[in-house]
Amino acid sequence: MRSFIYRLTVILPAFFAPYAESEGSHVRPPDFIKNCSQLRVSQDCAKTMSSVFDAHGRLWSAWVNGQYLYVNYSDDKGLTFSQAVKVNVVAEKIAAGREHRPKIKVSDAGLVFLSWTKKLAKRFTGDIRFSRSVDGGKSFTVPVTVNDNREIISHRFDVLGVNKKGDIYISWLDKRDKQKAARENQEYNGAAVYFSASFNGGKSFIENKKIADNSCECCRMAMDFDQQDLPVISWRHIYGDNIRDHSMVNFKNKMEADKPYRLSYDNWKIKGCPHHGPSISIDKHNVYHAVWFNNAEKRHGIFYANSHDKGKTFSSTLKIGNYANKASHADILAVNKQVYIVWQEYLHPRYKMFMQKSADKGNNWDEPVLIAETSGTPDYPFLLTDGQAVFASWHIPGQTYRLILLR
Amino acid sequence: MKNLTSVLFILLLPVSYNAVAQQSFIKTFYPGSYTKLLENNKGSEFTLLFWSVDCPPCLEKLKLISKTRMYAKQKFVFVSTDGDEMLADVAAVVKQMNLEQQAHWVFKSGLNQEIINSVDSNWYGEVPRNYYFNKNHQRTRLQELKLKQ
């Protein structure tokens, strides 16, 4: 009961309280920190979590415990969840880090799709896996490998998208070209961006196609769909001598990616792993909205920009969050004319989630609002919509899941 | 049954102790460890290298240090940002690189942000991150490691 009351408080609209809840307040139940070592299968104890609303407002969630991927759902906005269903019956090592977690999407027809990276025997290697449910999440198909190159190399950092027609796109970072270059004693910096797609609900996938060479190799990717229902994909790219900025690509048609273009010009030079991927969202007026993080000497922090011409030009950048407080890992969601951004900051000893909102397609922005905080070590914050309202989703391993209604 | 469990426990104890001992050359890095590390190296010149098992360019860097025996001419202190829950993985990489004779630390899990702030407020966790300290402990960030001639 106490847990139920607590959970009710977390979905209180941010409109009515400066932040919906804070650990240490009177609503915190004594079992707030779960003993994860004693729980066999628990969503709350997973390192990371991915969530999505389906067309009927059901909240679906995918997470990893041990060597299994699980899916469950909530019909009461995250207060309670159904019993978890195991996706892969045969155990496999599944990447579940913050930049490379399993992804879940649900088509308008109610099919549930999952993609993830299966870790292979050697360090930094993996295969892109896919499974689907056609019976409302009661069971899942035997996972298939989507990458058609089967060398024990890196095919990792998958991103999954499903459009209104139910077409499925998976894109990922792939080192087959780097491997080929090594065999030919050639230099190859970073990885390549590949994609595949399914136009029959996930029964089969088209052959893998390359989008770009020389992507950065350990940052999450982002995908959304434009008003023609074609994918738009963004990733961190390597320009010149290890300048790691962001790229985007539109699709010419459902089978073919166009030429990638540059999204950010912060010139972060780093021969290493930023572990900070971008986020994009396309509104119904076909305006592209993007957030990313860079840490160049002159230009650092979270940046926002939008494009009204399919990425040909972008607005001047807006700085988001407080760099001094480690503002990072932003997510963006555009719903009608409203654009939301959430991100995390760290003010010793607590992580805080902030939100900033625009009511006019990103032209003007409200002041940042503190949404939630914790002394735990949280997963990244994400934005979700059930078609009516917008929510911030925050998973903190060992604590109760937080879904916070935003106004 | 109870007796059998006790016997097994006693028999397996040295095995698990040995597994921990094999990784014990890696110290745990807490928020106060940076200051301690500087105190312990007072008056000496060294390079501090933060790395992660999840970072291919970091492993290339470790490989380079190992291959060129860079450590023979200059002192290195290695700190893994992976968290001590990954200690076995970190130790495996260090051994694979033949660098176990050097000074190694691993971040205390769950304290990453606090530790990062204690080292450099402009650092966001990106790796590898290298700092050179001269004898007076003036710190310089290094984009590339240079082999001392």
XYZ file of C-alpha atoms in Angstrom:
556
model
C 0.000 0.000 0.000
C 2.805 2.384 0.939
C 4.490 1.524 -2.320
C 1.239 2.230 -4.178
C 0.877 5.645 -2.511
C 4.480 6.391 -3.313
C 3.992 5.443 -6.938
C 0.902 7.640 -7.152
C 2.965 10.594 -6.034
C 5.536 10.136 -8.737
C 3.020 10.718 -11.504
C 1.769 13.943 -9.974
C 2.045 16.546 -12.673
C 5.188 18.618 -12.553
C 2.807 21.541 -13.013
C 1.552 21.160 -9.448
C 4.923 20.726 -7.811
C 8.348 22.123 -8.646
C 9.478 18.540 -8.822
C 7.221 15.584 -8.545
C 9.055 13.743 -5.832
C 12.344 13.638 -4.123
C 14.029 10.810 -2.377
C 14.172 11.465 1.343
C 10.771 13.145 1.417
C 7.850 11.814 3.470
C 6.595 9.695 0.591
C 9.663 7.505 0.499
C 8.705 3.993 1.642
C 11.116 1.940 3.736
C 11.613 -0.589 0.932
C 12.724 2.145 -1.437
C 16.097 0.550 -2.081
C 15.538 -2.997 -3.181
C 17.904 -5.775 -2.338
C 18.654 -6.721 -5.907
C 20.934 -9.621 -5.030
C 17.924 -11.443 -3.529
C 15.555 -10.877 -6.413
C 15.737 -13.344 -9.260
C 13.965 -11.396 -11.974
C 13.290 -7.754 -11.366
C 12.773 -4.796 -13.634
C 13.729 -2.445 -10.805
C 17.125 -4.132 -10.516
C 17.974 -4.003 -14.217
C 20.920 -1.789 -15.112
C 18.971 -0.020 -17.869
C 15.460 -0.023 -19.261
C 13.726 0.982 -22.504
C 10.064 1.960 -22.547
C 7.464 2.916 -25.129
C 3.705 3.521 -25.204
C 1.637 1.653 -27.772
C -1.301 3.172 -29.678
C -3.706 2.197 -26.867
C -1.714 3.807 -24.049
C -0.144 0.606 -22.756
C 3.394 1.210 -21.496
C 5.847 -1.473 -22.645
C 9.192 -2.024 -21.048
C 12.288 -4.056 -22.021
C 15.177 -4.826 -19.700
C 17.886 -7.396 -19.057
C 18.486 -9.665 -16.083
C 21.423 -12.042 -16.390
C 21.539 -13.424 -19.914
C 17.870 -12.866 -20.715
C 15.865 -10.033 -22.180
C 12.470 -9.508 -20.559
C 9.377 -7.567 -21.581
C 6.460 -6.473 -19.421
C 3.789 -3.813 -19.652
C 1.758 -1.439 -17.544
C -1.837 -0.349 -18.092
C -1.743 2.225 -15.282
C 1.092 4.506 -16.369
C 3.859 2.579 -14.662
C 2.212 2.053 -11.261
C 2.094 -1.702 -11.718
C 3.581 -3.979 -14.357
C 2.524 -7.329 -15.796
C 4.542 -10.461 -15.173
C 7.712 -10.331 -17.243
C 7.978 -12.530 -20.339
C 11.375 -13.886 -21.374
C 12.269 -12.982 -24.965
C 15.304 -15.188 -25.595
C 14.726 -18.692 -24.291
C 18.351 -19.644 -24.910
C 20.698 -17.582 -22.734
C 22.972 -15.113 -24.483
C 25.135 -12.215 -23.351
C 23.121 -9.062 -23.986
C 24.568 -5.561 -24.051
C 22.603 -3.544 -21.506
C 24.767 -0.469 -20.957
C 23.414 3.056 -21.005
C 24.604 3.723 -24.579
C 23.756 0.269 -25.909
C 20.599 -1.028 -24.268
C 17.926 -3.222 -25.936
C 15.218 -1.263 -27.770
C 11.458 -1.841 -27.855
C 8.840 -0.490 -30.285
C 5.191 -1.360 -30.914
C 3.483 -0.951 -34.283
C 0.039 0.605 -34.588
C -1.194 -2.926 -35.364
C 0.038 -4.036 -31.918
C 3.089 -6.061 -32.933
C 5.920 -5.770 -30.404
C 9.459 -5.489 -31.786
C 12.797 -5.740 -30.031
C 16.368 -5.224 -31.121
C 19.494 -5.702 -29.074
C 23.191 -6.462 -29.303
C 24.357 -9.954 -28.452
C 27.895 -9.862 -27.132
C 30.215 -12.330 -28.830
C 33.317 -14.064 -27.534
C 35.873 -11.355 -28.247
C 35.959 -7.933 -26.635
C 34.045 -5.215 -28.561
C 32.251 -7.734 -30.774
C 28.539 -8.313 -31.198
C 25.599 -9.261 -33.414
C 22.388 -7.301 -33.917
C 19.436 -9.383 -32.774
C 15.717 -9.063 -33.433
C 12.586 -10.694 -32.056
C 8.871 -9.900 -32.262
C 5.601 -10.780 -30.622
C 2.409 -11.150 -32.645
C 0.244 -12.157 -29.671
C 0.371 -9.016 -27.557
C 3.601 -9.842 -25.746
C 2.565 -13.308 -24.544
C 5.389 -14.914 -26.482
C 8.321 -13.876 -28.670
C 9.837 -15.390 -31.783
C 13.235 -17.076 -31.700
C 15.755 -14.215 -32.067
C 17.356 -13.731 -35.478
C 20.626 -12.008 -36.347
C 20.096 -8.988 -38.593
C 23.691 -8.256 -39.621
C 24.512 -10.335 -42.716
C 28.241 -10.089 -42.027
C 28.902 -12.877 -39.524
C 32.536 -12.224 -38.632
C 33.260 -12.070 -34.897
C 33.597 -8.297 -35.038
C 31.630 -5.293 -33.846
C 28.020 -4.951 -35.023
C 26.726 -2.998 -32.064
C 24.868 0.117 -30.804
C 21.627 -0.700 -32.609
C 18.745 1.726 -32.911
C 15.220 0.549 -33.770
C 12.375 2.446 -35.423
C 8.866 1.499 -36.578
C 6.818 3.855 -38.755
C 3.036 4.265 -39.017
C 2.859 1.624 -41.771
C 4.661 -0.859 -39.535
C 7.920 -0.815 -41.525
C 10.805 -1.722 -39.222
C 14.236 -0.112 -39.503
C 17.334 -1.108 -37.567
C 20.584 0.784 -37.883
C 23.854 0.081 -36.097
C 27.607 0.699 -35.967
C 29.488 -1.938 -37.905
C 33.185 -2.727 -38.229
C 33.141 -4.986 -41.313
C 34.808 -2.247 -43.382
C 37.418 -1.613 -40.715
C 38.103 -5.353 -40.694
C 38.433 -5.388 -44.482
C 40.791 -2.403 -44.351
C 42.940 -4.164 -41.734
C 43.202 -7.225 -43.969
C 44.444 -4.934 -46.741
C 46.805 -3.063 -44.394
C 44.755 0.097 -44.792
C 43.868 2.625 -42.090
C 40.190 2.936 -41.143
C 39.112 5.209 -38.307
C 36.019 4.293 -36.285
C 33.155 2.180 -37.595
C 30.535 2.351 -40.370
C 26.790 2.985 -40.116
C 24.633 0.228 -41.615
C 20.899 -0.403 -41.724
C 18.410 -3.078 -42.580
C 14.621 -2.981 -42.804
C 11.623 -5.258 -42.772
C 8.452 -4.552 -44.721
C 6.566 -7.661 -43.629
C 6.261 -7.064 -39.907
C 9.637 -8.548 -39.019
C 9.266 -11.882 -40.818
C 12.384 -11.097 -42.852
C 14.888 -8.290 -43.363
C 16.406 -6.808 -46.492
C 20.150 -7.064 -47.088
C 22.348 -4.780 -45.004
C 23.148 -1.424 -46.573
C 25.848 1.039 -45.666
C 24.944 4.623 -44.814
C 28.351 6.083 -43.930
C 31.973 5.294 -43.193
C 33.933 6.546 -40.167
C 31.355 6.901 -37.447
C 32.401 7.194 -33.834
C 32.213 3.743 -32.304
C 30.661 3.823 -28.820
C 27.792 6.320 -28.740
C 24.091 5.564 -28.996
C 22.337 6.366 -32.283
C 18.971 8.088 -32.754
C 16.109 7.529 -35.220
C 12.746 9.097 -35.992
C 10.470 9.260 -39.050
C 9.719 12.245 -41.263
C 6.273 13.152 -42.605
C 6.815 10.821 -45.582
C 7.241 8.027 -43.005
C 10.895 7.606 -43.994
C 13.615 7.208 -41.363
C 15.949 9.988 -40.301
C 18.995 8.740 -38.402
C 21.629 10.570 -36.388
C 24.940 9.453 -34.894
C 28.285 10.788 -33.722
C 30.658 10.915 -36.663
C 34.418 11.324 -37.105
C 35.347 14.332 -39.240
C 38.958 14.861 -40.316
C 41.493 14.312 -37.562
C 39.241 12.865 -34.853
C 36.745 15.710 -34.712
C 33.744 13.889 -33.275
C 30.603 15.820 -34.223
C 27.154 14.628 -35.269
C 25.772 13.482 -38.605
C 22.249 12.950 -39.871
C 20.815 11.173 -42.872
C 17.449 11.284 -44.654
C 16.135 8.502 -46.852
C 15.432 8.960 -50.593
C 12.862 6.177 -50.460
C 12.117 3.301 -48.129
C 15.074 1.265 -49.408
C 17.774 3.903 -49.863
C 19.552 6.323 -47.574
C 20.555 9.688 -49.001
C 23.948 11.334 -48.479
C 24.613 12.108 -44.789
C 25.027 15.717 -43.674
C 26.620 17.359 -40.679
C 24.416 18.359 -37.752
C 26.879 19.850 -35.237
C 29.978 21.998 -35.633
C 31.423 22.054 -32.119
C 34.730 20.503 -33.240
C 35.282 18.209 -30.299
C 38.628 16.606 -31.032
C 38.989 13.357 -29.167
C 40.636 10.110 -30.122
C 38.482 8.199 -27.705
C 34.980 7.384 -26.546
C 32.649 10.236 -25.583
C 29.863 7.768 -24.597
C 27.308 10.517 -25.349
C 24.968 9.895 -28.278
C 22.403 12.326 -29.774
C 18.605 12.385 -29.662
C 16.242 13.544 -32.438
C 12.510 14.073 -32.852
C 10.508 15.169 -35.904
C 7.242 17.034 -35.389
C 4.114 16.810 -37.520
C 5.171 19.947 -39.410
C 8.315 18.045 -40.471
C 10.596 20.213 -38.328
C 13.642 18.240 -37.185
C 14.598 18.794 -33.542
C 17.960 17.564 -32.235
C 19.945 17.586 -28.979
C 23.515 16.453 -28.520
C 26.463 16.784 -26.207
C 29.999 17.883 -26.975
C 32.933 18.757 -24.756
C 35.202 20.817 -27.000
C 37.282 23.473 -25.327
C 35.315 26.348 -26.868
C 31.904 24.777 -27.348
C 30.800 22.377 -24.659
C 27.605 21.120 -23.050
C 24.199 20.103 -24.370
C 23.073 21.865 -27.547
C 19.681 22.091 -29.238
C 18.968 23.028 -32.866
C 16.106 22.584 -35.334
C 15.738 22.401 -39.085
C 12.724 23.482 -41.146
C 14.179 22.187 -44.421
C 14.912 18.518 -43.753
C 18.395 19.154 -42.435
C 19.666 21.426 -45.207
C 20.103 24.200 -42.646
C 19.846 24.255 -38.874
C 18.919 27.052 -36.476
C 21.608 28.581 -34.292
C 22.239 26.364 -31.294
C 20.658 26.819 -27.879
C 22.661 25.782 -24.825
C 20.728 23.446 -22.541
C 21.387 22.851 -18.828
C 24.236 23.811 -16.574
C 27.592 22.629 -17.878
C 29.205 23.142 -14.461
C 26.715 20.630 -13.036
C 27.541 17.999 -15.624
C 24.405 18.502 -17.736
C 24.364 15.529 -20.085
C 22.463 12.654 -21.714
C 19.553 14.688 -23.047
C 16.467 13.300 -24.749
C 14.067 15.247 -26.975
C 10.442 14.792 -27.990
C 8.300 16.993 -30.235
C 4.528 16.653 -29.961
C 2.508 18.979 -32.180
C 4.040 22.434 -31.617
C 5.490 21.527 -28.241
C 9.076 20.397 -27.832
C 10.377 18.847 -24.611
C 13.970 18.203 -23.556
C 15.023 16.282 -20.436
C 18.564 15.763 -19.177
C 20.488 14.910 -16.036
C 22.797 16.979 -13.871
C 24.906 16.059 -10.868
C 25.068 18.229 -7.782
C 26.948 16.320 -5.152
C 25.620 13.980 -3.860
C 22.492 13.820 -6.021
C 21.575 13.344 -9.655
C 18.816 15.645 -10.857
C 16.559 15.458 -13.865
C 15.611 18.735 -15.534
C 13.096 19.566 -18.254
C 12.881 22.499 -20.643
C 9.929 23.108 -22.927
C 9.032 25.121 -25.997
C 5.423 25.744 -26.998
C 6.252 27.060 -30.481
C 8.279 24.442 -32.354
C 11.529 25.303 -30.606
C 11.615 29.033 -31.304
C 11.196 30.144 -27.680
C 11.911 28.169 -24.538
C 10.644 28.221 -20.945
C 13.093 28.193 -18.054
C 14.448 24.768 -17.036
C 12.391 22.947 -14.387
C 13.695 20.422 -11.866
C 11.635 17.262 -12.332
C 13.143 14.683 -9.979
C 16.292 13.833 -8.069
C 17.996 10.863 -6.474
C 21.082 9.890 -4.558
C 21.144 6.646 -6.537
C 23.003 6.258 -9.814
C 20.296 6.648 -12.448
C 19.860 5.392 -15.961
C 19.504 8.169 -18.538
C 16.206 10.088 -18.591
C 13.853 9.577 -21.555
C 10.706 11.200 -22.912
C 7.601 9.218 -23.866
C 4.140 10.078 -25.133
C 0.949 8.055 -25.036
C -0.487 10.257 -27.767
C -2.201 12.520 -25.224
C 0.388 13.563 -22.659
C 4.169 13.636 -22.366
C 6.063 11.802 -19.629
C 9.623 11.682 -18.368
C 10.792 8.133 -17.781
C 13.539 7.576 -15.200
C 14.849 4.202 -14.182
C 17.157 4.103 -11.190
C 18.576 0.624 -10.574
C 17.433 -0.645 -7.185
C 14.571 1.805 -6.952
C 10.984 1.976 -8.111
C 10.443 3.069 -11.725
C 9.438 6.707 -12.139
C 7.102 7.908 -14.882
C 6.481 11.603 -14.437
C 3.706 13.477 -16.219
C 5.012 16.707 -17.748
C 2.935 19.828 -18.330
C 24.643 -32.286 4.187
C 25.677 -29.373 6.377
C 29.090 -31.011 6.875
C 29.520 -31.478 3.128
C 28.738 -27.777 2.523
C 31.291 -26.782 5.169
C 33.949 -29.015 3.614
C 33.257 -27.618 0.148
C 33.381 -24.073 1.523
C 36.771 -24.683 3.141
C 38.103 -26.392 0.009
C 36.922 -23.621 -2.309
C 38.004 -20.763 -0.063
C 41.623 -20.683 -1.308
C 40.360 -20.719 -4.923
C 38.157 -17.669 -4.461
C 40.804 -15.996 -2.309
C 43.312 -16.595 -5.101
C 40.951 -15.069 -7.694
C 40.655 -11.909 -5.594
C 44.364 -11.883 -4.805
C 45.209 -12.064 -8.499
C 43.363 -8.801 -9.025
C 44.532 -7.165 -5.813
C 47.225 -5.215 -7.639
C 44.339 -2.951 -8.645
C 43.359 -0.494 -5.923
C 39.905 1.018 -5.574
C 39.703 4.688 -6.538
C 37.405 6.736 -4.275
C 36.611 10.482 -4.498
C 39.540 11.179 -2.127
C 41.977 8.955 -3.988
C 43.111 11.611 -6.437
C 44.572 13.779 -3.652
C 46.075 10.694 -2.046
C 47.613 9.639 -5.338
C 49.255 13.053 -5.731
C 50.582 12.908 -2.156
C 52.001 9.419 -2.752
C 53.798 10.642 -5.870
C 55.074 13.881 -4.349
C 58.114 15.223 -6.186
C 57.839 12.779 -9.021
C 56.885 13.254 -12.623
C 54.178 10.924 -13.972
C 51.335 10.419 -16.446
C 47.858 9.620 -15.182
C 45.760 7.701 -17.683
C 42.014 7.114 -17.280
C 40.635 4.323 -19.441
C 37.769 1.868 -19.797
C 37.368 -1.714 -20.955
C 34.452 -0.447 -23.094
C 36.642 1.912 -25.118
C 38.516 0.530 -28.141
C 40.818 3.597 -28.456
C 41.786 3.171 -24.769
C 42.920 -0.365 -25.409
C 44.924 0.809 -28.415
C 46.633 3.265 -26.091
C 47.430 0.580 -23.495
C 48.737 -1.625 -26.271
C 51.017 1.174 -27.490
C 52.382 1.772 -23.978
C 53.008 -1.927 -23.550
C 54.500 -2.508 -27.002
C 56.892 0.437 -26.862
C 57.644 -0.178 -23.157
C 56.883 3.519 -22.638
C 56.656 2.819 -18.899
C 60.389 2.016 -18.774
C 61.213 5.699 -19.356
C 58.292 7.413 -17.676
C 56.038 6.626 -14.777
C 52.389 5.787 -15.470
C 49.405 5.489 -13.187
C 46.420 3.765 -14.784
C 42.850 4.288 -13.585
C 39.942 2.327 -15.022
C 36.623 4.186 -14.954
C 34.609 0.968 -15.246
C 33.730 0.535 -11.596
C 34.999 -2.177 -9.273
C 32.070 -4.454 -10.232
C 34.093 -4.919 -13.446
C 37.331 -5.694 -11.589
C 37.801 -9.101 -13.222
C 37.426 -7.581 -16.706
C 39.797 -4.732 -15.881
C 42.393 -7.161 -14.485
C 42.083 -9.359 -17.578
C 42.864 -6.418 -19.883
C 45.798 -5.276 -17.742
C 47.258 -8.781 -17.821
C 46.618 -9.169 -21.529
C 48.594 -5.960 -22.057
C 51.390 -7.139 -19.732
C 51.010 -4.017 -17.657
C 50.400 -5.590 -14.248
C 53.696 -4.279 -12.883
C 52.422 -0.685 -13.171
C 50.209 1.203 -10.724
C 46.511 0.450 -11.304
C 43.272 1.718 -9.844
C 39.603 1.160 -10.624
C 36.717 3.537 -9.830
C 34.477 2.576 -6.938
C 31.170 1.585 -8.580
C 28.332 4.058 -8.178
C 30.635 6.985 -7.403
C 31.720 7.793 -10.970
C 30.421 11.346 -11.108
C 31.795 12.250 -7.703
C 35.202 10.804 -8.591
C 35.248 12.544 -11.981
C 34.451 15.872 -10.296
C 37.239 15.294 -7.774
C 39.715 14.952 -10.653
C 38.565 17.585 -13.158
C 35.351 19.613 -13.180
C 35.552 19.898 -16.983
C 35.687 16.153 -17.479
C 32.467 14.385 -18.541
C 33.734 10.831 -18.372
C 35.065 10.576 -21.909
C 38.040 8.237 -22.187
C 40.941 7.908 -22.607
C 41.793 10.979 -20.550
C 45.496 11.653 -19.944
C 47.242 14.092 -17.622
C 50.946 14.731 -17.325
C 52.277 15.917 -13.940
C 55.711 17.500 -13.673
C 57.792 17.268 -10.482
C 55.904 20.221 -8.998
C 52.671 18.497 -9.951
C 51.649 21.117 -12.468
C 49.056 19.294 -14.522
C 48.796 19.312 -18.328
C 46.085 17.517 -20.281
C 47.542 15.416 -23.060
C 45.671 14.759 -26.296
C 48.287 12.223 -27.325
C 50.843 10.245 -25.366
C 54.383 10.952 -26.381
C 57.233 8.572 -25.986
C 59.904 10.175 -23.819
C 63.254 10.187 -25.604
